[in-house]
Short mmCIF file of C-alpha atoms and ligand atoms in Angstrom, two decimals:
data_model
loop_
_atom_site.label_atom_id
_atom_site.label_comp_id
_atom_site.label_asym_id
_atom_site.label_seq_id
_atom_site.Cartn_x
_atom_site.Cartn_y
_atom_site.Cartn_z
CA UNK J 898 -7.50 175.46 114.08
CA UNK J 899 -7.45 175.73 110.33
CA UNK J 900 -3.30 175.32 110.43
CA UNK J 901 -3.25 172.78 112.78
CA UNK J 902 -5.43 170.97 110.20
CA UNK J 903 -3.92 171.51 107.67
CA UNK J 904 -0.07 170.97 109.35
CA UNK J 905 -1.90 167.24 110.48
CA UNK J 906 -2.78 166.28 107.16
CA UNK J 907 1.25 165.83 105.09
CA UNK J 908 2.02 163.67 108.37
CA UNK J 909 -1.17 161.41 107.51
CA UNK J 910 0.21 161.46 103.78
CA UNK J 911 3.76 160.57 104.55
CA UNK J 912 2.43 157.53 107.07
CA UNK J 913 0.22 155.79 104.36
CA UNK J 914 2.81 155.81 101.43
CA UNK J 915 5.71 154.71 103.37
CA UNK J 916 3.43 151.80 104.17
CA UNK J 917 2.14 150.84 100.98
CA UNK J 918 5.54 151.20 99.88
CA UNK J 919 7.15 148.52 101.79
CA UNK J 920 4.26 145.89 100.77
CA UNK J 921 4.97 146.77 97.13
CA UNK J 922 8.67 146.18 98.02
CA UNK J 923 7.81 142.85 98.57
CA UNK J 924 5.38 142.11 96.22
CA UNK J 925 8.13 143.46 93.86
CA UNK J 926 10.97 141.07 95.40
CA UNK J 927 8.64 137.81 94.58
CA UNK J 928 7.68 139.07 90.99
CA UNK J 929 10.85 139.72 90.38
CA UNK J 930 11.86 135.77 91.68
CA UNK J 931 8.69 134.86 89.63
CA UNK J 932 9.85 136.30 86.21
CA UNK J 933 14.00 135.86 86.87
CA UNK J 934 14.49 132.67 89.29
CA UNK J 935 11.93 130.41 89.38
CA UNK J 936 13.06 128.56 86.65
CA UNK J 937 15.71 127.37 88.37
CA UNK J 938 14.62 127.52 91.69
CA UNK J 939 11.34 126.57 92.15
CA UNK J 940 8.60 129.50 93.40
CA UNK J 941 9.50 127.81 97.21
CA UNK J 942 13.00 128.00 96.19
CA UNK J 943 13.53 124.07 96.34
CA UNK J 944 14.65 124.02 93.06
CA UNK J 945 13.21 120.69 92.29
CA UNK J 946 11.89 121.92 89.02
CA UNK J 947 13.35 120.36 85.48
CA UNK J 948 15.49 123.01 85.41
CA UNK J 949 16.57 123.04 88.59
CA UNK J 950 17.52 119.32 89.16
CA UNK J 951 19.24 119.50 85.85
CA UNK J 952 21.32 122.23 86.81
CA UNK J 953 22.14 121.33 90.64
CA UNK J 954 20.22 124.49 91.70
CA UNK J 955 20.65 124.75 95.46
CA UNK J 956 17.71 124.56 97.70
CA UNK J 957 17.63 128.10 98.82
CA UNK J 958 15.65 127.59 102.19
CA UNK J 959 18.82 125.36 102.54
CA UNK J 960 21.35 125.86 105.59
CA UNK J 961 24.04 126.07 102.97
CA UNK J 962 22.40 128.69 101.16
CA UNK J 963 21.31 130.24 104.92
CA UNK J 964 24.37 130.67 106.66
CA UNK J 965 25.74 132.62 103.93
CA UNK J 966 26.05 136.50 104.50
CA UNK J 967 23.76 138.94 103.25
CA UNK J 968 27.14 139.95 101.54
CA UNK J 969 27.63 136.58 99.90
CA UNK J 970 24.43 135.79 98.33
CA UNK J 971 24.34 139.47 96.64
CA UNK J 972 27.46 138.46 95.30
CA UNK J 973 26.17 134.92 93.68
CA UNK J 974 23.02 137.14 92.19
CA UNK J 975 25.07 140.04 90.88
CA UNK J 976 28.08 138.01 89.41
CA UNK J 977 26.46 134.65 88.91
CA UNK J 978 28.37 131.22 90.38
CA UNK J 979 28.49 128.31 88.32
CA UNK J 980 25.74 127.42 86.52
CA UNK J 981 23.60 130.17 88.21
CA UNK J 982 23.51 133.02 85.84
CA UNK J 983 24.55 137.20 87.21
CA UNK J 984 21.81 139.33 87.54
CA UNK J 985 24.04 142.26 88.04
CA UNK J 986 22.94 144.19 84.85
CA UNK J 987 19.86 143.01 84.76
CA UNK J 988 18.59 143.72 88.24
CA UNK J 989 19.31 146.99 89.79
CA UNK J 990 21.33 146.48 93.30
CA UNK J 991 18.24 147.92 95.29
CA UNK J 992 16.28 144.65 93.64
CA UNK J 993 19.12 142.14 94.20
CA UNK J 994 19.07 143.08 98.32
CA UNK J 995 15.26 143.11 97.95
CA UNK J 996 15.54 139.21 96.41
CA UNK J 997 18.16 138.70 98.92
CA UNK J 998 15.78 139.58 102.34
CA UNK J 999 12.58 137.81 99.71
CA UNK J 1000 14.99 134.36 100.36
CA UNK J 1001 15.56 134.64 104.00
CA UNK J 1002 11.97 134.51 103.71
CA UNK J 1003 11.68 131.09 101.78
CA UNK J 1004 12.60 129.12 104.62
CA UNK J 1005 9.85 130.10 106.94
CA UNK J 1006 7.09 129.35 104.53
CA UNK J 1007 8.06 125.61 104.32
C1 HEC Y 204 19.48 129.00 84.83
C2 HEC Y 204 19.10 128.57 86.17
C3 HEC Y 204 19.15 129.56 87.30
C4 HEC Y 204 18.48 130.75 87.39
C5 HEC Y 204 17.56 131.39 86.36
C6 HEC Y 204 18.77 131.28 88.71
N1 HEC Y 204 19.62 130.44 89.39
FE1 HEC Y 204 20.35 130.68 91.26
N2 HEC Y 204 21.43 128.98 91.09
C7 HEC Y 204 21.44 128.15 89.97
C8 HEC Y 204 22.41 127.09 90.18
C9 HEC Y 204 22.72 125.98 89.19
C10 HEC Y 204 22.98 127.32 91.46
C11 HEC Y 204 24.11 126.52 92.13
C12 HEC Y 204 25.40 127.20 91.77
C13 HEC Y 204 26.63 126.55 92.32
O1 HEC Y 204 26.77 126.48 93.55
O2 HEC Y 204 27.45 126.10 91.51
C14 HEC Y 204 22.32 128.49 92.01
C15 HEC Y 204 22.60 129.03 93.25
C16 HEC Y 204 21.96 130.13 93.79
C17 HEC Y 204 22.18 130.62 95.13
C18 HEC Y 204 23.06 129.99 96.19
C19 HEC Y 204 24.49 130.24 95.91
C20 HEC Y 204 25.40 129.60 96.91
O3 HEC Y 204 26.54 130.07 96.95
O4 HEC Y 204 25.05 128.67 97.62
C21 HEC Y 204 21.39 131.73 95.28
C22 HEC Y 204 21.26 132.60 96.51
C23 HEC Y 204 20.66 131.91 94.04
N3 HEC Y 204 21.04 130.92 93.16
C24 HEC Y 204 19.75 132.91 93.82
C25 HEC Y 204 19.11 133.12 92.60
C26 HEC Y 204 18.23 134.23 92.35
C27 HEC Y 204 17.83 135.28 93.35
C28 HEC Y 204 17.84 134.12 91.05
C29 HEC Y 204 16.95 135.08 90.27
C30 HEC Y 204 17.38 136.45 90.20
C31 HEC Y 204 18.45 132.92 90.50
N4 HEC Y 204 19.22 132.34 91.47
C32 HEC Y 204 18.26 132.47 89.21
C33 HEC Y 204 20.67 128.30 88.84
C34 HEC Y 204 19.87 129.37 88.55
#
């Protein structure tokens, strides 16, 4: 009884952190677009801020910005396109996909 117990208990362990641990991935993806993009891009990713009109930021709930592969858009954050800045040694890759599923978000909380 005893080792059944105690065989239940690492299975209980395992299920909570691997669900905290995907909330804090997300919480992590929006303070990361808090601290590194919102500047530019708004915190609903319009980019109608200052910044953002001034620059021609792209409205990232946008279909232009949408349609784009998961492929593509890492691509824009790591190497930078434009007038948007790379992230690529500033964010680690595991971030940039992170910020990359936190905009196919955006759209869905207009
Ligand atoms: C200094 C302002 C600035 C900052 C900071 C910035 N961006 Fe941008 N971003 C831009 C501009 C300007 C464009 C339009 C670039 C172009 O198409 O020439 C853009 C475009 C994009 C695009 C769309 C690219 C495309 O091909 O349509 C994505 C995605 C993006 N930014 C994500 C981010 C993320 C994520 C961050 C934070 C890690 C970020 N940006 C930070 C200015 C910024």
């Amino acid at each position: 009884m005893r080792k059944l117990f105690l065989r239940f208990i690492p299975t209980v362990i395992l299920c909570c952190v691997g669900q905290s641990s995907v909330t804090q991935a997300q919480s992590d993806a929006a303070k990361v677009f808090k601290t590194n993009c919102v500047l530019c891009h708004s915190a609903d990713g319009s980019g109608d801020s200052a910044t953002g009109k001034a620059l021609h930021a792209k409205d990232l709930r946008s279909d232009e910005v949408q349609k784009q592969s998961d492929a593509a858009l890492t691509e824009v954050i790591t190497r930078g396109k434009g007038k948007m800045p790379a992230f690529g040694t500033k964010i680690h890759p595991d971030g940039v996909s992170k910020l990359v599923a936190y905009i196919r978000e955006l759209p869905k909380k207009k």
